[in-house]
Amino acid sequence: DKGAYEFYMLKEIDEQPAVMHKLQAEYFDEAGNVQIDEKLLAEMTAADRLYIVAAGTSYHAGLVGKELFEKITRIPTEVHVASEFAYNPPLLAPKPFFIFLTQSGETADSREVLKQVNKWGYPSLTITNVPNSTLSREASHTLLLYAGPEIAVASTKAYTAQIAVEAILTKALAEYQELETAASFDVKSELTKVANAMQTAVDQKHQVEKLAADYLATTRNAFYIGRAIDYDVAIEAALKLKEVSYVQTEGFASGELKHGTIALIEEGTPVIAIITNKATAAHTRSNVQEVIARGANVITIVAGELAQPGDQIVLEDVHPLLTPLVSIVPAQLLAYYTSKNRGYDVDKPRNLAKSVTVE
Ligand code: M6R
């Protein structure tokens, strides 16, 4: 039920801090120990490479998962678009483990890959919001997102829940493998910080509504830029804006702009820069200067510790591998308000279905 909300999308954006708390309650015991089936951890530990397979927003959550798995557990990880993998699989490592990210658990493109994985006899995990969904039943293991029903076609709280579950899983794996990183990656308390930072971000919604009106009300195109983990978020942010507001939006690795795409920047082109990654912040800042010099109207979404005077959206700091959980929130809100202000049905964008059960 939408309650006082005009659209589910805003309700679901607002629910994200509560989903983080729910995941803490579901995946940690009272002593704060992470609870994940040891058989799953053993099978993942036996693998020499992880393959994350997904579509759309879930694919974007997989890109952040790669950062987590590689940086915390040191297991090489590849992320694949399901529809590409299905009929043109990459050369697999000798001991692959497959992770299917799917909010609905019904996406035909992902299911097609899982069918092949089962034929090959490789172990698999489905991370999904829907217990007993097709991909949950057909994979060797399931982890649930506990995000509650997601009604709006544009995925919001499932994306952040997927990243949080990936973080919880990396923590469990690091502990199981007795890695040094296990102690320093205190996911349970980091998720409390994340929930608070998300709340601060959703509480700034009226400021974001104004930015949407000032920068995006009539534009035909826009860019999100970022580097490293901020690039992963930039492409999810771009998908959000395009699918609900029909603004043609590209998510771009900001260093790549000068290799061609900067030719598209003209007077008034909106460019939204995401800057939470310390190692690349200065470089992204100089890319921002380059687009400003060509007339772009720039919005910056910046982590507190990297903020400078003039930044429009400043986020509370969280663990560097968890910044996507917070930096995506203003981008979700920008998409929501741009769509609403243009008079569209935010929850049911044209040409789209909530779950895509054809290939
Ligand atoms: O249910 P799934 O997570 O498998 O769905 C995958 C995509 O169809 C989905 O994320 C889609 O891209 C959303 N409309 C994005 O907001």
Tab-separated table of C-alpha atoms and ligand atoms in Angstrom:
chain	number	residue	atom	x	y	z
A	1	ASP	CA	0.000	0.000	0.000
A	2	LYS	CA	1.357	3.423	-0.983
A	3	GLY	CA	-0.038	5.172	2.105
A	4	ALA	CA	0.537	8.894	1.788
A	5	TYR	CA	2.950	8.463	-1.128
A	6	GLU	CA	1.947	9.439	-4.642
A	7	PHE	CA	4.258	6.779	-6.104
A	8	TYR	CA	5.853	3.581	-4.842
A	9	MET	CA	9.267	4.665	-6.104
A	10	LEU	CA	9.606	7.394	-3.474
A	11	LYS	CA	8.263	5.082	-0.754
A	12	GLU	CA	10.838	2.468	-1.727
A	13	ILE	CA	13.674	5.031	-1.773
A	14	ASP	CA	12.626	6.109	1.723
A	15	GLU	CA	12.551	2.514	2.974
A	16	GLN	CA	16.256	1.921	2.307
A	17	PRO	CA	17.585	2.780	5.793
A	18	ALA	CA	15.042	0.341	7.293
A	19	VAL	CA	16.142	-2.387	4.852
A	20	MET	CA	19.747	-1.977	6.074
A	21	HIS	CA	18.554	-2.534	9.659
A	22	LYS	CA	16.468	-5.521	8.587
A	23	LEU	CA	19.541	-7.087	6.935
A	24	GLN	CA	21.546	-6.592	10.135
A	25	ALA	CA	18.805	-8.395	12.064
A	26	GLU	CA	18.529	-11.243	9.531
A	27	TYR	CA	22.224	-11.922	8.960
A	28	PHE	CA	23.842	-11.275	12.375
A	29	ASP	CA	23.204	-12.944	15.721
A	30	GLU	CA	22.904	-11.026	18.964
A	31	ALA	CA	26.645	-11.239	19.589
A	32	GLY	CA	27.183	-9.569	16.217
A	33	ASN	CA	28.453	-12.671	14.405
A	34	VAL	CA	27.553	-13.082	10.774
A	35	GLN	CA	25.278	-16.055	10.037
A	36	ILE	CA	25.746	-17.654	6.618
A	37	ASP	CA	25.473	-21.355	5.781
A	38	GLU	CA	28.956	-22.915	6.045
A	39	LYS	CA	28.318	-25.189	3.089
A	40	LEU	CA	27.939	-22.108	0.887
A	41	LEU	CA	31.131	-20.570	2.306
A	42	ALA	CA	33.020	-23.835	1.750
A	43	GLU	CA	31.894	-24.065	-1.885
A	44	MET	CA	32.840	-20.450	-2.548
A	45	THR	CA	36.206	-20.947	-0.855
A	46	ALA	CA	36.898	-23.915	-3.132
A	47	ALA	CA	36.353	-21.724	-6.211
A	48	ASP	CA	39.185	-20.018	-8.059
A	49	ARG	CA	36.908	-17.419	-9.649
A	50	LEU	CA	33.474	-15.946	-9.032
A	51	TYR	CA	31.115	-15.191	-11.903
A	52	ILE	CA	28.362	-12.717	-11.116
A	53	VAL	CA	25.564	-12.901	-13.686
A	54	ALA	CA	22.661	-10.443	-13.789
A	55	ALA	CA	20.671	-7.902	-15.808
A	56	GLY	CA	19.951	-4.177	-15.535
A	57	THR	CA	20.200	-2.716	-12.071
A	58	SER	CA	21.164	-6.092	-10.617
A	59	TYR	CA	24.145	-6.161	-12.997
A	60	HIS	CA	25.171	-2.773	-11.625
A	61	ALA	CA	24.938	-4.143	-8.074
A	62	GLY	CA	27.204	-6.947	-9.307
A	63	LEU	CA	29.864	-4.441	-10.380
A	64	VAL	CA	30.048	-3.198	-6.795
A	65	GLY	CA	30.092	-6.833	-5.654
A	66	LYS	CA	33.261	-7.393	-7.680
A	67	GLU	CA	34.945	-4.572	-5.730
A	68	LEU	CA	33.891	-6.196	-2.470
A	69	PHE	CA	34.835	-9.781	-3.356
A	70	GLU	CA	38.201	-8.847	-4.819
A	71	LYS	CA	39.251	-6.270	-2.217
A	72	ILE	CA	38.048	-8.120	0.892
A	73	THR	CA	38.359	-11.806	-0.038
A	74	ARG	CA	40.955	-11.635	-2.872
A	75	ILE	CA	38.881	-13.995	-5.058
A	76	PRO	CA	39.072	-12.886	-8.719
A	77	THR	CA	35.549	-11.935	-9.794
A	78	GLU	CA	33.953	-11.316	-13.172
A	79	VAL	CA	30.606	-9.632	-13.716
A	80	HIS	CA	28.530	-10.543	-16.765
A	81	VAL	CA	25.355	-9.315	-18.404
A	82	ALA	CA	23.178	-12.444	-18.455
A	83	SER	CA	21.895	-12.049	-22.033
A	84	GLU	CA	25.488	-11.752	-23.291
A	85	PHE	CA	26.821	-14.668	-21.288
A	86	ALA	CA	24.047	-17.066	-22.311
A	87	TYR	CA	25.055	-17.556	-25.944
A	88	ASN	CA	28.679	-16.414	-25.809
A	89	PRO	CA	30.122	-17.628	-22.499
A	90	PRO	CA	33.649	-16.530	-21.570
A	91	LEU	CA	36.475	-19.007	-21.105
A	92	LEU	CA	35.799	-20.284	-17.586
A	93	ALA	CA	38.339	-20.812	-14.826
A	94	PRO	CA	38.797	-24.454	-13.729
A	95	LYS	CA	36.682	-24.040	-10.579
A	96	PRO	CA	34.021	-21.413	-11.148
A	97	PHE	CA	31.302	-20.408	-8.690
A	98	PHE	CA	28.256	-18.564	-10.028
A	99	ILE	CA	26.304	-15.818	-8.295
A	100	PHE	CA	22.952	-14.801	-9.782
A	101	LEU	CA	21.711	-11.417	-8.643
A	102	THR	CA	18.019	-10.993	-9.343
A	103	GLN	CA	15.437	-9.011	-7.429
A	104	SER	CA	12.524	-10.974	-8.902
A	105	GLY	CA	14.217	-14.342	-9.258
A	106	GLU	CA	12.380	-14.702	-12.578
A	107	THR	CA	14.549	-12.926	-15.169
A	108	ALA	CA	14.665	-15.167	-18.255
A	109	ASP	CA	18.138	-14.020	-19.358
A	110	SER	CA	19.646	-14.979	-16.003
A	111	ARG	CA	17.691	-18.223	-15.842
A	112	GLU	CA	19.054	-19.297	-19.211
A	113	VAL	CA	22.601	-19.019	-17.822
A	114	LEU	CA	21.666	-20.879	-14.644
A	115	LYS	CA	20.247	-23.734	-16.730
A	116	GLN	CA	23.606	-24.082	-18.472
A	117	VAL	CA	25.525	-23.814	-15.183
A	118	ASN	CA	23.417	-26.659	-13.804
A	119	LYS	CA	24.089	-28.712	-16.926
A	120	TRP	CA	27.815	-28.120	-16.487
A	121	GLY	CA	27.448	-29.120	-12.824
A	122	TYR	CA	28.939	-25.974	-11.246
A	123	PRO	CA	27.798	-24.656	-7.838
A	124	SER	CA	25.683	-21.509	-7.685
A	125	LEU	CA	24.023	-18.969	-5.431
A	126	THR	CA	20.960	-16.851	-6.154
A	127	ILE	CA	20.669	-13.568	-4.270
A	128	THR	CA	17.008	-12.564	-4.601
A	129	ASN	CA	14.149	-10.708	-2.985
A	130	VAL	CA	11.622	-13.470	-3.691
A	131	PRO	CA	11.777	-16.735	-1.737
A	132	ASN	CA	10.927	-19.781	-3.873
A	133	SER	CA	11.349	-17.837	-7.099
A	134	THR	CA	12.528	-19.824	-10.118
A	135	LEU	CA	16.198	-18.860	-9.820
A	136	SER	CA	16.124	-19.502	-6.091
A	137	ARG	CA	14.744	-23.019	-6.610
A	138	GLU	CA	17.174	-23.871	-9.387
A	139	ALA	CA	20.429	-22.649	-7.769
A	140	SER	CA	22.410	-24.620	-5.171
A	141	HIS	CA	22.037	-21.827	-2.565
A	142	THR	CA	19.875	-18.766	-1.898
A	143	LEU	CA	20.421	-15.592	0.098
A	144	LEU	CA	17.423	-13.294	0.505
A	145	LEU	CA	17.362	-9.501	0.198
A	146	TYR	CA	14.638	-8.928	2.828
A	147	ALA	CA	13.789	-5.641	1.078
A	148	GLY	CA	10.011	-6.198	1.151
A	149	PRO	CA	7.999	-6.100	-2.087
A	150	GLU	CA	9.436	-3.720	-4.687
A	151	ILE	CA	6.492	-2.486	-6.767
A	152	ALA	CA	7.942	0.395	-8.825
A	153	VAL	CA	9.454	-0.840	-12.091
A	154	ALA	CA	12.610	1.166	-11.349
A	155	SER	CA	14.627	-0.810	-8.847
A	156	THR	CA	15.885	1.155	-5.829
A	157	LYS	CA	15.830	-0.665	-2.503
A	158	ALA	CA	16.658	-4.004	-4.163
A	159	TYR	CA	19.877	-2.473	-5.569
A	160	THR	CA	21.064	-1.287	-2.170
A	161	ALA	CA	19.941	-4.541	-0.509
A	162	GLN	CA	21.928	-6.534	-3.099
A	163	ILE	CA	25.094	-4.562	-2.354
A	164	ALA	CA	24.560	-4.931	1.391
A	165	VAL	CA	24.085	-8.713	1.074
A	166	GLU	CA	27.244	-8.932	-1.048
A	167	ALA	CA	29.087	-7.038	1.711
A	168	ILE	CA	27.728	-9.385	4.390
A	169	LEU	CA	28.742	-12.386	2.281
A	170	THR	CA	32.300	-11.073	1.787
A	171	LYS	CA	32.595	-10.564	5.534
A	172	ALA	CA	31.427	-14.143	6.192
A	173	LEU	CA	33.853	-15.483	3.575
A	174	ALA	CA	36.779	-13.499	4.971
A	175	GLU	CA	36.046	-14.854	8.447
A	176	TYR	CA	35.637	-18.398	7.167
A	177	GLN	CA	38.990	-18.125	5.399
A	178	GLU	CA	40.565	-16.429	8.442
A	179	LEU	CA	41.719	-13.485	6.353
A	180	GLU	CA	43.147	-10.394	8.052
A	181	THR	CA	40.569	-8.269	6.269
A	182	ALA	CA	37.766	-9.965	8.241
A	183	ALA	CA	38.432	-8.037	11.452
A	184	SER	CA	38.810	-4.629	9.838
A	185	PHE	CA	35.636	-4.967	7.750
A	186	ASP	CA	33.014	-4.672	10.487
A	187	VAL	CA	29.987	-4.873	8.226
A	188	LYS	CA	27.397	-4.900	10.975
A	189	SER	CA	28.419	-1.544	12.405
A	190	GLU	CA	29.225	-0.159	8.941
A	191	LEU	CA	25.607	-0.856	7.950
A	192	THR	CA	24.423	1.269	10.877
A	193	LYS	CA	26.534	4.136	9.540
A	194	VAL	CA	25.159	3.472	6.053
A	195	ALA	CA	21.552	3.528	7.300
A	196	ASN	CA	22.167	6.863	9.032
A	197	ALA	CA	23.877	8.338	5.968
A	198	MET	CA	21.017	7.108	3.748
A	199	GLN	CA	18.531	8.744	6.105
A	200	THR	CA	20.400	12.046	5.894
A	201	ALA	CA	20.364	11.725	2.086
A	202	VAL	CA	16.613	11.018	1.888
A	203	ASP	CA	15.971	13.874	4.307
A	204	GLN	CA	17.558	16.206	1.739
A	205	LYS	CA	14.901	15.281	-0.837
A	206	HIS	CA	13.488	18.781	-1.192
A	207	GLN	CA	16.925	20.121	-2.023
A	208	VAL	CA	17.281	17.362	-4.646
A	209	GLU	CA	13.800	18.165	-5.984
A	210	LYS	CA	14.978	21.726	-6.582
A	211	LEU	CA	18.133	20.534	-8.358
A	212	ALA	CA	15.967	18.317	-10.592
A	213	ALA	CA	13.805	21.336	-11.438
A	214	ASP	CA	16.794	23.632	-12.059
A	215	TYR	CA	19.030	21.252	-14.039
A	216	LEU	CA	16.900	18.495	-15.552
A	217	ALA	CA	13.380	19.830	-16.144
A	218	THR	CA	13.619	20.239	-19.918
A	219	THR	CA	16.913	18.681	-20.978
A	220	ARG	CA	17.000	15.936	-23.610
A	221	ASN	CA	20.277	14.467	-22.425
A	222	ALA	CA	22.514	14.219	-19.369
A	223	PHE	CA	25.688	12.557	-18.125
A	224	TYR	CA	26.701	10.892	-14.903
A	225	ILE	CA	30.449	10.656	-14.441
A	226	GLY	CA	32.721	9.018	-11.884
A	227	ARG	CA	35.762	6.799	-11.520
A	228	ALA	CA	36.320	3.424	-9.852
A	229	ILE	CA	33.412	2.568	-7.534
A	230	ASP	CA	31.794	5.911	-8.451
A	231	TYR	CA	31.699	4.813	-12.083
A	232	ASP	CA	29.760	1.689	-11.043
A	233	VAL	CA	27.216	4.016	-9.436
A	234	ALA	CA	27.259	6.422	-12.401
A	235	ILE	CA	25.914	3.772	-14.758
A	236	GLU	CA	23.187	2.730	-12.324
A	237	ALA	CA	22.290	6.405	-11.762
A	238	ALA	CA	22.101	6.900	-15.546
A	239	LEU	CA	19.814	3.876	-15.973
A	240	LYS	CA	17.527	5.244	-13.255
A	241	LEU	CA	17.230	8.660	-14.898
A	242	LYS	CA	16.670	7.270	-18.381
A	243	GLU	CA	14.108	4.635	-17.473
A	244	VAL	CA	11.755	6.874	-15.487
A	245	SER	CA	12.272	10.312	-17.068
A	246	TYR	CA	13.223	9.345	-20.666
A	247	VAL	CA	16.194	11.729	-20.571
A	248	GLN	CA	18.926	10.164	-22.687
A	249	THR	CA	21.613	9.661	-20.052
A	250	GLU	CA	25.058	8.133	-20.231
A	251	GLY	CA	27.013	6.891	-17.260
A	252	PHE	CA	30.651	7.468	-18.054
A	253	ALA	CA	34.078	6.746	-16.630
A	254	SER	CA	35.099	10.383	-16.277
A	255	GLY	CA	38.626	9.792	-17.598
A	256	GLU	CA	37.153	8.447	-20.841
A	257	LEU	CA	35.263	11.644	-21.671
A	258	LYS	CA	38.266	13.245	-23.346
A	259	HIS	CA	38.629	10.205	-25.622
A	260	GLY	CA	35.539	11.182	-27.577
A	261	THR	CA	32.361	11.750	-25.628
A	262	ILE	CA	33.296	15.236	-24.427
A	263	ALA	CA	32.378	16.343	-27.963
A	264	LEU	CA	28.732	16.010	-26.869
A	265	ILE	CA	29.063	18.571	-24.074
A	266	GLU	CA	27.545	21.901	-25.030
A	267	GLU	CA	26.160	24.979	-23.298
A	268	GLY	CA	23.720	23.774	-20.639
A	269	THR	CA	24.357	19.991	-20.841
A	270	PRO	CA	23.723	18.576	-17.348
A	271	VAL	CA	26.680	16.594	-15.988
A	272	ILE	CA	26.378	14.963	-12.578
A	273	ALA	CA	29.675	13.936	-10.984
A	274	ILE	CA	29.874	11.343	-8.214
A	275	ILE	CA	32.963	11.766	-6.049
A	276	THR	CA	33.405	9.405	-3.102
A	277	ASN	CA	36.576	7.551	-4.129
A	278	LYS	CA	39.615	9.143	-2.521
A	279	ALA	CA	42.172	7.810	-4.964
A	280	THR	CA	40.399	9.280	-7.991
A	281	ALA	CA	38.671	12.383	-6.557
A	282	ALA	CA	41.243	14.889	-7.809
A	283	HIS	CA	41.138	13.426	-11.301
A	284	THR	CA	37.345	13.525	-11.427
A	285	ARG	CA	37.487	17.130	-10.188
A	286	SER	CA	39.688	18.047	-13.132
A	287	ASN	CA	37.264	16.307	-15.515
A	288	VAL	CA	34.519	18.435	-13.961
A	289	GLN	CA	36.550	21.548	-14.783
A	290	GLU	CA	36.923	20.349	-18.379
A	291	VAL	CA	33.165	19.992	-18.871
A	292	ILE	CA	32.441	23.298	-17.112
A	293	ALA	CA	34.846	24.965	-19.559
A	294	ARG	CA	32.643	23.602	-22.368
A	295	GLY	CA	29.444	24.979	-20.844
A	296	ALA	CA	28.135	22.009	-18.816
A	297	ASN	CA	25.812	22.592	-15.853
A	298	VAL	CA	27.429	20.466	-13.191
A	299	ILE	CA	25.912	18.890	-10.077
A	300	THR	CA	28.358	17.225	-7.680
A	301	ILE	CA	27.447	14.381	-5.301
A	302	VAL	CA	30.383	14.152	-2.919
A	303	ALA	CA	31.470	12.236	0.185
A	304	GLY	CA	31.820	14.507	3.231
A	305	GLU	CA	35.564	14.071	3.594
A	306	LEU	CA	36.118	15.073	-0.042
A	307	ALA	CA	33.629	17.959	-0.139
A	308	GLN	CA	34.584	21.455	-1.282
A	309	PRO	CA	32.685	24.741	-1.196
A	310	GLY	CA	30.115	24.746	-3.995
A	311	ASP	CA	29.319	21.013	-3.949
A	312	GLN	CA	25.535	20.643	-4.188
A	313	ILE	CA	25.035	17.288	-2.469
A	314	VAL	CA	27.316	16.279	0.386
A	315	LEU	CA	27.008	12.756	1.806
A	316	GLU	CA	27.936	11.422	5.223
A	317	ASP	CA	31.095	9.328	5.130
A	318	VAL	CA	30.850	5.538	5.205
A	319	HIS	CA	33.289	2.669	4.507
A	320	PRO	CA	34.954	3.297	1.102
A	321	LEU	CA	33.555	0.050	-0.351
A	322	LEU	CA	30.022	0.909	0.773
A	323	THR	CA	29.723	4.447	-0.641
A	324	PRO	CA	27.424	3.258	-3.488
A	325	LEU	CA	24.750	2.524	-0.862
A	326	VAL	CA	24.653	6.231	-0.081
A	327	SER	CA	25.702	7.995	-3.300
A	328	ILE	CA	22.924	6.279	-5.285
A	329	VAL	CA	20.209	7.814	-3.067
A	330	PRO	CA	20.354	11.388	-4.447
A	331	ALA	CA	20.557	9.927	-7.963
A	332	GLN	CA	17.385	7.891	-7.324
A	333	LEU	CA	15.712	11.071	-6.062
A	334	LEU	CA	16.864	13.095	-9.084
A	335	ALA	CA	15.319	10.455	-11.371
A	336	TYR	CA	12.114	10.375	-9.334
A	337	TYR	CA	11.555	14.145	-9.293
A	338	THR	CA	12.527	14.614	-12.942
A	339	SER	CA	9.938	12.027	-13.958
A	340	LYS	CA	7.254	13.345	-11.614
A	341	ASN	CA	7.803	16.972	-12.686
A	342	ARG	CA	7.448	15.956	-16.323
A	343	GLY	CA	4.095	14.419	-15.476
A	344	TYR	CA	4.989	10.768	-16.100
A	345	ASP	CA	3.713	7.681	-14.316
A	346	VAL	CA	6.896	7.209	-12.272
A	347	ASP	CA	6.093	3.661	-11.202
A	348	LYS	CA	5.183	2.366	-14.656
A	349	PRO	CA	7.552	3.794	-17.252
A	350	ARG	CA	6.630	3.177	-20.871
A	351	ASN	CA	7.801	-0.026	-22.580
A	352	LEU	CA	8.970	-1.663	-19.346
A	353	ALA	CA	7.789	-4.560	-17.171
A	354	LYS	CA	8.783	-5.239	-13.573
A	355	SER	CA	10.043	-8.670	-14.313
A	356	VAL	CA	11.366	-9.579	-17.717
A	357	THR	CA	10.424	-13.191	-18.365
A	358	VAL	CA	11.339	-13.326	-22.069
A	359	GLU	CA	14.864	-13.425	-23.511
B	1	M6R	O1	14.514	-9.022	-11.208
B	1	M6R	P1	15.900	-8.730	-11.714
B	1	M6R	O2	16.773	-8.108	-10.690
B	1	M6R	O3	16.532	-9.939	-12.330
B	1	M6R	O4	15.671	-7.673	-12.863
B	1	M6R	C1	16.740	-7.247	-13.659
B	1	M6R	C2	16.372	-6.023	-14.464
B	1	M6R	O5	15.290	-6.298	-15.340
B	1	M6R	C3	15.985	-4.831	-13.578
B	1	M6R	O6	16.988	-4.529	-12.653
B	1	M6R	C4	15.708	-3.578	-14.436
B	1	M6R	O7	16.890	-3.144	-15.037
B	1	M6R	C5	15.067	-2.476	-13.615
B	1	M6R	N1	13.937	-1.909	-14.327
B	1	M6R	C6	16.002	-1.357	-13.286
B	1	M6R	O8	15.431	-0.354	-12.536
